[in-house]
mmCIF file with all atom_site columns, C-alpha atoms in Angstrom:
data_model
loop_
_atom_site.group_PDB
_atom_site.id
_atom_site.type_symbol
_atom_site.label_atom_id
_atom_site.label_alt_id
_atom_site.label_comp_id
_atom_site.label_asym_id
_atom_site.label_entity_id
_atom_site.label_seq_id
_atom_site.pdbx_PDB_ins_code
_atom_site.Cartn_x
_atom_site.Cartn_y
_atom_site.Cartn_z
_atom_site.occupancy
_atom_site.B_iso_or_equiv
_atom_site.pdbx_formal_charge
_atom_site.auth_seq_id
_atom_site.auth_comp_id
_atom_site.auth_asym_id
_atom_site.auth_atom_id
_atom_site.pdbx_PDB_model_num
ATOM 1   C CA . UNK A 1 1   ? 38.826  60.319 -15.680 1.00 87.00 ? 216 UNK A CA 1
ATOM 2   C CA . UNK A 1 2   ? 38.280  56.773 -14.499 1.00 90.00 ? 217 UNK A CA 1
ATOM 3   C CA . UNK A 1 3   ? 37.006  55.381 -11.203 1.00 93.00 ? 218 UNK A CA 1
ATOM 4   C CA . UNK A 1 4   ? 39.407  52.775 -9.831  1.00 93.00 ? 219 UNK A CA 1
ATOM 5   C CA . UNK A 1 5   ? 37.669  51.898 -6.559  1.00 94.00 ? 220 UNK A CA 1
ATOM 6   C CA . UNK A 1 6   ? 34.137  52.296 -5.183  1.00 96.00 ? 221 UNK A CA 1
ATOM 7   C CA . UNK A 1 7   ? 32.529  51.998 -1.762  1.00 97.00 ? 222 UNK A CA 1
ATOM 8   C CA . UNK A 1 8   ? 29.219  52.772 -0.126  1.00 96.00 ? 223 UNK A CA 1
ATOM 9   C CA . UNK A 1 9   ? 28.506  54.803 2.996   1.00 95.00 ? 224 UNK A CA 1
ATOM 10  C CA . UNK A 1 10  ? 25.005  55.601 4.166   1.00 90.00 ? 225 UNK A CA 1
ATOM 11  C CA . UNK A 1 11  ? 23.041  56.717 1.076   1.00 91.00 ? 226 UNK A CA 1
ATOM 12  C CA . UNK A 1 12  ? 26.064  57.538 -1.061  1.00 96.00 ? 227 UNK A CA 1
ATOM 13  C CA . UNK A 1 13  ? 28.375  55.823 -3.481  1.00 96.00 ? 228 UNK A CA 1
ATOM 14  C CA . UNK A 1 14  ? 31.974  57.006 -3.427  1.00 97.00 ? 229 UNK A CA 1
ATOM 15  C CA . UNK A 1 15  ? 34.569  56.608 -6.136  1.00 96.00 ? 230 UNK A CA 1
ATOM 16  C CA . UNK A 1 16  ? 38.326  57.020 -6.093  1.00 96.00 ? 231 UNK A CA 1
ATOM 17  C CA . UNK A 1 17  ? 39.552  58.376 -9.432  1.00 94.00 ? 232 UNK A CA 1
ATOM 18  C CA . UNK A 1 18  ? 42.728  57.473 -11.256 1.00 93.00 ? 233 UNK A CA 1
ATOM 19  C CA . UNK A 1 19  ? 44.035  60.978 -10.434 1.00 94.00 ? 234 UNK A CA 1
ATOM 20  C CA . UNK A 1 20  ? 43.453  60.545 -6.672  1.00 96.00 ? 235 UNK A CA 1
ATOM 21  C CA . UNK A 1 21  ? 40.191  62.458 -6.203  1.00 96.00 ? 236 UNK A CA 1
ATOM 22  C CA . UNK A 1 22  ? 37.327  61.094 -4.115  1.00 96.00 ? 237 UNK A CA 1
ATOM 23  C CA . UNK A 1 23  ? 33.925  61.806 -5.702  1.00 96.00 ? 238 UNK A CA 1
ATOM 24  C CA . UNK A 1 24  ? 30.460  60.812 -4.573  1.00 96.00 ? 239 UNK A CA 1
ATOM 25  C CA . UNK A 1 25  ? 26.821  60.674 -5.616  1.00 95.00 ? 240 UNK A CA 1
ATOM 26  C CA . UNK A 1 26  ? 23.587  60.070 -3.803  1.00 95.00 ? 241 UNK A CA 1
ATOM 27  C CA . UNK A 1 27  ? 22.179  56.579 -4.168  1.00 95.00 ? 242 UNK A CA 1
ATOM 28  C CA . UNK A 1 28  ? 18.749  58.180 -4.587  1.00 94.00 ? 243 UNK A CA 1
ATOM 29  C CA . UNK A 1 29  ? 19.660  58.555 -8.272  1.00 94.00 ? 244 UNK A CA 1
ATOM 30  C CA . UNK A 1 30  ? 19.989  54.742 -8.477  1.00 95.00 ? 245 UNK A CA 1
ATOM 31  C CA . UNK A 1 31  ? 16.927  53.002 -7.033  1.00 92.00 ? 246 UNK A CA 1
ATOM 32  C CA . UNK A 1 32  ? 18.300  49.523 -7.788  1.00 95.00 ? 247 UNK A CA 1
ATOM 33  C CA . UNK A 1 33  ? 21.417  50.229 -5.738  1.00 96.00 ? 248 UNK A CA 1
ATOM 34  C CA . UNK A 1 34  ? 19.305  51.635 -2.897  1.00 94.00 ? 249 UNK A CA 1
ATOM 35  C CA . UNK A 1 35  ? 17.345  48.374 -2.800  1.00 94.00 ? 250 UNK A CA 1
ATOM 36  C CA . UNK A 1 36  ? 20.346  46.089 -3.395  1.00 95.00 ? 251 UNK A CA 1
ATOM 37  C CA . UNK A 1 37  ? 21.896  43.984 -0.670  1.00 95.00 ? 252 UNK A CA 1
ATOM 38  C CA . UNK A 1 38  ? 25.521  44.569 0.339   1.00 94.00 ? 253 UNK A CA 1
ATOM 39  C CA . UNK A 1 39  ? 26.409  41.381 -1.534  1.00 96.00 ? 254 UNK A CA 1
ATOM 40  C CA . UNK A 1 40  ? 24.712  42.627 -4.734  1.00 96.00 ? 255 UNK A CA 1
ATOM 41  C CA . UNK A 1 41  ? 26.449  45.995 -4.423  1.00 96.00 ? 256 UNK A CA 1
ATOM 42  C CA . UNK A 1 42  ? 29.825  44.247 -4.315  1.00 95.00 ? 257 UNK A CA 1
ATOM 43  C CA . UNK A 1 43  ? 29.152  42.341 -7.562  1.00 96.00 ? 258 UNK A CA 1
ATOM 44  C CA . UNK A 1 44  ? 30.227  44.994 -10.071 1.00 96.00 ? 259 UNK A CA 1
ATOM 45  C CA . UNK A 1 45  ? 32.517  45.381 -13.058 1.00 95.00 ? 260 UNK A CA 1
ATOM 46  C CA . UNK A 1 46  ? 34.515  48.474 -13.909 1.00 94.00 ? 261 UNK A CA 1
ATOM 47  C CA . UNK A 1 47  ? 34.828  49.066 -17.655 1.00 92.00 ? 262 UNK A CA 1
ATOM 48  C CA . UNK A 1 48  ? 36.413  51.828 -19.724 1.00 88.00 ? 263 UNK A CA 1
ATOM 49  C CA . UNK A 1 49  ? 33.463  54.187 -19.255 1.00 85.00 ? 264 UNK A CA 1
ATOM 50  C CA . UNK A 1 50  ? 31.604  53.142 -16.111 1.00 94.00 ? 265 UNK A CA 1
ATOM 51  C CA . UNK A 1 51  ? 30.532  50.677 -13.481 1.00 96.00 ? 266 UNK A CA 1
ATOM 52  C CA . UNK A 1 52  ? 28.058  47.858 -14.112 1.00 96.00 ? 267 UNK A CA 1
ATOM 53  C CA . UNK A 1 53  ? 26.179  45.665 -11.635 1.00 97.00 ? 268 UNK A CA 1
ATOM 54  C CA . UNK A 1 54  ? 25.009  42.664 -13.706 1.00 96.00 ? 269 UNK A CA 1
ATOM 55  C CA . UNK A 1 55  ? 22.901  41.039 -10.972 1.00 95.00 ? 270 UNK A CA 1
ATOM 56  C CA . UNK A 1 56  ? 20.718  44.137 -10.561 1.00 96.00 ? 271 UNK A CA 1
ATOM 57  C CA . UNK A 1 57  ? 21.160  45.536 -14.086 1.00 96.00 ? 272 UNK A CA 1
ATOM 58  C CA . UNK A 1 58  ? 22.448  48.950 -12.981 1.00 96.00 ? 273 UNK A CA 1
ATOM 59  C CA . UNK A 1 59  ? 25.033  51.168 -14.650 1.00 96.00 ? 274 UNK A CA 1
ATOM 60  C CA . UNK A 1 60  ? 26.787  54.349 -13.538 1.00 95.00 ? 275 UNK A CA 1
ATOM 61  C CA . UNK A 1 61  ? 28.994  56.335 -15.879 1.00 94.00 ? 276 UNK A CA 1
ATOM 62  C CA . UNK A 1 62  ? 32.258  57.803 -14.618 1.00 93.00 ? 277 UNK A CA 1
ATOM 63  C CA . UNK A 1 63  ? 31.065  61.137 -15.979 1.00 92.00 ? 278 UNK A CA 1
ATOM 64  C CA . UNK A 1 64  ? 28.084  61.155 -13.596 1.00 92.00 ? 279 UNK A CA 1
ATOM 65  C CA . UNK A 1 65  ? 30.436  61.428 -10.614 1.00 93.00 ? 280 UNK A CA 1
ATOM 66  C CA . UNK A 1 66  ? 31.357  64.902 -11.853 1.00 92.00 ? 281 UNK A CA 1
ATOM 67  C CA . UNK A 1 67  ? 27.822  66.268 -12.297 1.00 88.00 ? 282 UNK A CA 1
ATOM 68  C CA . UNK A 1 68  ? 27.098  69.593 -10.608 1.00 85.00 ? 283 UNK A CA 1
ATOM 69  C CA . UNK A 1 69  ? 24.523  68.134 -8.226  1.00 85.00 ? 284 UNK A CA 1
ATOM 70  C CA . UNK A 1 70  ? 25.549  64.807 -6.709  1.00 92.00 ? 285 UNK A CA 1
ATOM 71  C CA . UNK A 1 71  ? 22.533  64.982 -4.390  1.00 91.00 ? 286 UNK A CA 1
ATOM 72  C CA . UNK A 1 72  ? 18.953  65.429 -5.634  1.00 92.00 ? 287 UNK A CA 1
ATOM 73  C CA . UNK A 1 73  ? 17.332  68.701 -4.605  1.00 91.00 ? 288 UNK A CA 1
ATOM 74  C CA . UNK A 1 74  ? 13.861  70.215 -4.767  1.00 92.00 ? 289 UNK A CA 1
ATOM 75  C CA . UNK A 1 75  ? 11.302  68.168 -6.691  1.00 93.00 ? 290 UNK A CA 1
ATOM 76  C CA . UNK A 1 76  ? 13.952  65.553 -7.535  1.00 93.00 ? 291 UNK A CA 1
ATOM 77  C CA . UNK A 1 77  ? 14.572  64.926 -3.859  1.00 94.00 ? 292 UNK A CA 1
ATOM 78  C CA . UNK A 1 78  ? 10.865  64.721 -3.029  1.00 94.00 ? 293 UNK A CA 1
ATOM 79  C CA . UNK A 1 79  ? 10.101  62.043 -5.627  1.00 95.00 ? 294 UNK A CA 1
ATOM 80  C CA . UNK A 1 80  ? 13.378  60.106 -5.385  1.00 94.00 ? 295 UNK A CA 1
ATOM 81  C CA . UNK A 1 81  ? 13.237  59.897 -1.594  1.00 93.00 ? 296 UNK A CA 1
ATOM 82  C CA . UNK A 1 82  ? 9.558   58.870 -1.712  1.00 93.00 ? 297 UNK A CA 1
ATOM 83  C CA . UNK A 1 83  ? 9.242   56.287 -4.514  1.00 91.00 ? 298 UNK A CA 1
ATOM 84  C CA . UNK A 1 84  ? 5.690   55.569 -3.352  1.00 92.00 ? 299 UNK A CA 1
ATOM 85  C CA . UNK A 1 85  ? 4.714   58.886 -4.958  1.00 94.00 ? 300 UNK A CA 1
ATOM 86  C CA . UNK A 1 86  ? 3.757   58.453 -8.602  1.00 95.00 ? 301 UNK A CA 1
ATOM 87  C CA . UNK A 1 87  ? 5.200   61.475 -10.399 1.00 95.00 ? 302 UNK A CA 1
ATOM 88  C CA . UNK A 1 88  ? 3.241   60.735 -13.582 1.00 95.00 ? 303 UNK A CA 1
ATOM 89  C CA . UNK A 1 89  ? -0.037  60.693 -11.676 1.00 96.00 ? 304 UNK A CA 1
ATOM 90  C CA . UNK A 1 90  ? 0.810   63.945 -9.885  1.00 97.00 ? 305 UNK A CA 1
ATOM 91  C CA . UNK A 1 91  ? 1.717   65.482 -13.236 1.00 97.00 ? 306 UNK A CA 1
ATOM 92  C CA . UNK A 1 92  ? -1.550  64.314 -14.818 1.00 96.00 ? 307 UNK A CA 1
ATOM 93  C CA . UNK A 1 93  ? -3.525  65.954 -12.032 1.00 97.00 ? 308 UNK A CA 1
ATOM 94  C CA . UNK A 1 94  ? -1.741  69.218 -12.838 1.00 97.00 ? 309 UNK A CA 1
ATOM 95  C CA . UNK A 1 95  ? -1.713  68.886 -16.627 1.00 97.00 ? 310 UNK A CA 1
ATOM 96  C CA . UNK A 1 96  ? 2.084   68.406 -16.717 1.00 97.00 ? 311 UNK A CA 1
ATOM 97  C CA . UNK A 1 97  ? 3.319   65.827 -19.204 1.00 96.00 ? 312 UNK A CA 1
ATOM 98  C CA . UNK A 1 98  ? 4.979   62.638 -18.023 1.00 96.00 ? 313 UNK A CA 1
ATOM 99  C CA . UNK A 1 99  ? 8.165   63.481 -19.933 1.00 96.00 ? 314 UNK A CA 1
ATOM 100 C CA . UNK A 1 100 ? 8.449   66.913 -18.311 1.00 97.00 ? 315 UNK A CA 1
ATOM 101 C CA . UNK A 1 101 ? 7.875   65.436 -14.853 1.00 96.00 ? 316 UNK A CA 1
ATOM 102 C CA . UNK A 1 102 ? 10.606  62.867 -15.588 1.00 95.00 ? 317 UNK A CA 1
ATOM 103 C CA . UNK A 1 103 ? 12.982  65.686 -16.557 1.00 95.00 ? 318 UNK A CA 1
ATOM 104 C CA . UNK A 1 104 ? 12.207  67.507 -13.308 1.00 95.00 ? 319 UNK A CA 1
ATOM 105 C CA . UNK A 1 105 ? 12.928  64.347 -11.343 1.00 93.00 ? 320 UNK A CA 1
ATOM 106 C CA . UNK A 1 106 ? 16.162  63.391 -13.087 1.00 89.00 ? 321 UNK A CA 1
ATOM 107 C CA . UNK A 1 107 ? 17.395  66.984 -12.864 1.00 87.00 ? 322 UNK A CA 1
ATOM 108 C CA . UNK A 1 108 ? 17.707  67.749 -16.574 1.00 88.00 ? 323 UNK A CA 1
ATOM 109 C CA . UNK A 1 109 ? 15.107  70.515 -16.206 1.00 92.00 ? 324 UNK A CA 1
ATOM 110 C CA . UNK A 1 110 ? 14.314  72.693 -13.222 1.00 93.00 ? 325 UNK A CA 1
ATOM 111 C CA . UNK A 1 111 ? 10.735  73.744 -12.514 1.00 96.00 ? 326 UNK A CA 1
ATOM 112 C CA . UNK A 1 112 ? 10.132  77.404 -11.756 1.00 95.00 ? 327 UNK A CA 1
ATOM 113 C CA . UNK A 1 113 ? 9.442   78.375 -8.151  1.00 96.00 ? 328 UNK A CA 1
ATOM 114 C CA . UNK A 1 114 ? 5.751   78.717 -9.043  1.00 97.00 ? 329 UNK A CA 1
ATOM 115 C CA . UNK A 1 115 ? 5.646   75.273 -10.710 1.00 97.00 ? 330 UNK A CA 1
ATOM 116 C CA . UNK A 1 116 ? 7.489   73.722 -7.755  1.00 96.00 ? 331 UNK A CA 1
ATOM 117 C CA . UNK A 1 117 ? 4.908   75.213 -5.378  1.00 97.00 ? 332 UNK A CA 1
ATOM 118 C CA . UNK A 1 118 ? 2.056   73.819 -7.531  1.00 97.00 ? 333 UNK A CA 1
ATOM 119 C CA . UNK A 1 119 ? 3.583   70.336 -7.463  1.00 97.00 ? 334 UNK A CA 1
ATOM 120 C CA . UNK A 1 120 ? 4.214   70.414 -3.704  1.00 96.00 ? 335 UNK A CA 1
ATOM 121 C CA . UNK A 1 121 ? 0.696   71.759 -3.087  1.00 97.00 ? 336 UNK A CA 1
ATOM 122 C CA . UNK A 1 122 ? -0.752  68.916 -5.182  1.00 97.00 ? 337 UNK A CA 1
ATOM 123 C CA . UNK A 1 123 ? 1.222   66.348 -3.164  1.00 96.00 ? 338 UNK A CA 1
ATOM 124 C CA . UNK A 1 124 ? -0.167  67.922 0.021   1.00 95.00 ? 339 UNK A CA 1
ATOM 125 C CA . UNK A 1 125 ? -3.669  67.779 -1.470  1.00 95.00 ? 340 UNK A CA 1
ATOM 126 C CA . UNK A 1 126 ? -3.213  64.064 -2.221  1.00 93.00 ? 341 UNK A CA 1
ATOM 127 C CA . UNK A 1 127 ? -2.024  63.560 1.369   1.00 91.00 ? 342 UNK A CA 1
ATOM 128 C CA . UNK A 1 128 ? -5.144  65.273 2.706   1.00 90.00 ? 343 UNK A CA 1
ATOM 129 C CA . UNK A 1 129 ? -7.336  63.103 0.473   1.00 88.00 ? 344 UNK A CA 1
ATOM 130 C CA . UNK A 1 130 ? -5.575  59.991 1.774   1.00 85.00 ? 345 UNK A CA 1
ATOM 131 C CA . UNK A 1 131 ? -6.105  61.121 5.361   1.00 84.00 ? 346 UNK A CA 1
ATOM 132 C CA . UNK A 1 132 ? -9.838  61.237 4.651   1.00 82.00 ? 347 UNK A CA 1
ATOM 133 C CA . UNK A 1 133 ? -9.866  57.523 3.888   1.00 78.00 ? 348 UNK A CA 1
ATOM 134 C CA . UNK A 1 134 ? -11.108 55.679 6.935   1.00 62.00 ? 349 UNK A CA 1
ATOM 135 C CA . UNK A 1 135 ? -11.689 52.038 7.660   1.00 47.00 ? 350 UNK A CA 1
ATOM 136 C CA . UNK A 1 136 ? -14.384 50.907 10.023  1.00 37.00 ? 351 UNK A CA 1
ATOM 137 C CA . UNK A 1 137 ? -13.058 48.107 12.211  1.00 36.00 ? 352 UNK A CA 1
ATOM 138 C CA . UNK A 1 138 ? -16.585 46.774 12.758  1.00 41.00 ? 353 UNK A CA 1
ATOM 139 C CA . UNK A 1 139 ? -17.770 46.572 9.167   1.00 45.00 ? 354 UNK A CA 1
ATOM 140 C CA . UNK A 1 140 ? -14.485 46.456 7.197   1.00 49.00 ? 355 UNK A CA 1
ATOM 141 C CA . UNK A 1 141 ? -15.898 48.998 4.771   1.00 50.00 ? 356 UNK A CA 1
ATOM 142 C CA . UNK A 1 142 ? -14.060 51.994 3.426   1.00 52.00 ? 357 UNK A CA 1
ATOM 143 C CA . UNK A 1 143 ? -15.499 55.462 3.170   1.00 52.00 ? 358 UNK A CA 1
ATOM 144 C CA . UNK A 1 144 ? -14.054 58.210 1.035   1.00 50.00 ? 359 UNK A CA 1
ATOM 145 C CA . UNK A 1 145 ? -14.760 61.897 0.858   1.00 49.00 ? 360 UNK A CA 1
ATOM 146 C CA . UNK A 1 146 ? -12.983 64.602 -1.124  1.00 51.00 ? 361 UNK A CA 1
ATOM 147 C CA . UNK A 1 147 ? -14.907 67.465 0.472   1.00 50.00 ? 362 UNK A CA 1
ATOM 148 C CA . UNK A 1 148 ? -17.037 68.178 3.543   1.00 51.00 ? 363 UNK A CA 1
ATOM 149 C CA . UNK A 1 149 ? -20.096 66.607 1.866   1.00 47.00 ? 364 UNK A CA 1
ATOM 150 C CA . UNK A 1 150 ? -21.311 63.249 3.237   1.00 46.00 ? 365 UNK A CA 1
ATOM 151 C CA . UNK A 1 151 ? -19.003 60.316 2.582   1.00 46.00 ? 366 UNK A CA 1
ATOM 152 C CA . UNK A 1 152 ? -19.827 57.828 -0.140  1.00 45.00 ? 367 UNK A CA 1
ATOM 153 C CA . UNK A 1 153 ? -19.704 54.140 0.716   1.00 43.00 ? 368 UNK A CA 1
ATOM 154 C CA . UNK A 1 154 ? -17.283 52.314 -1.535  1.00 46.00 ? 369 UNK A CA 1
ATOM 155 C CA . UNK A 1 155 ? -18.499 48.891 -0.547  1.00 48.00 ? 370 UNK A CA 1
ATOM 156 C CA . UNK A 1 156 ? -21.661 46.927 0.167   1.00 52.00 ? 371 UNK A CA 1
ATOM 157 C CA . UNK A 1 157 ? -24.289 48.168 2.652   1.00 51.00 ? 372 UNK A CA 1
ATOM 158 C CA . UNK A 1 158 ? -23.737 47.889 6.386   1.00 51.00 ? 373 UNK A CA 1
ATOM 159 C CA . UNK A 1 159 ? -25.691 45.199 8.276   1.00 54.00 ? 374 UNK A CA 1
ATOM 160 C CA . UNK A 1 160 ? -28.198 47.848 9.400   1.00 55.00 ? 375 UNK A CA 1
ATOM 161 C CA . UNK A 1 161 ? -28.870 48.831 5.754   1.00 51.00 ? 376 UNK A CA 1
ATOM 162 C CA . UNK A 1 162 ? -29.438 45.271 4.498   1.00 50.00 ? 377 UNK A CA 1
ATOM 163 C CA . UNK A 1 163 ? -33.107 44.275 3.939   1.00 53.00 ? 378 UNK A CA 1
#
């Protein structure tokens, strides 16, 4: 199978095959294409085994258009749709290796329902910790608290505390 024509719609890349089929994949699998301009997306070369975008250094194999899951699901979707989340850091907090987290994200391995719940719960925990960060408009100091105990100042003393 070979892709003879490509186009983009919303968050998908479509390909017309040499046998007349239209296949698609989510752009979430290809961060560089997500972030590329329309002009950069149009600067591609089709070779014997795939598509290459030299200006953004991205490659897609023809074979990938026939994968079982053209759209990320589960943990893959969470991390690919929120690149601000650091999967390695989440994994470290849970004692999950970076390589295993990468396999969960790229879809080569599927976490169990229990493992998925642990990962999602940890992301929620991080969100709650971030919500506890506050900035005082008057003093421009940050306070941080992981539990109901008194907050710890992460900066210099307030004007009232100075000698």
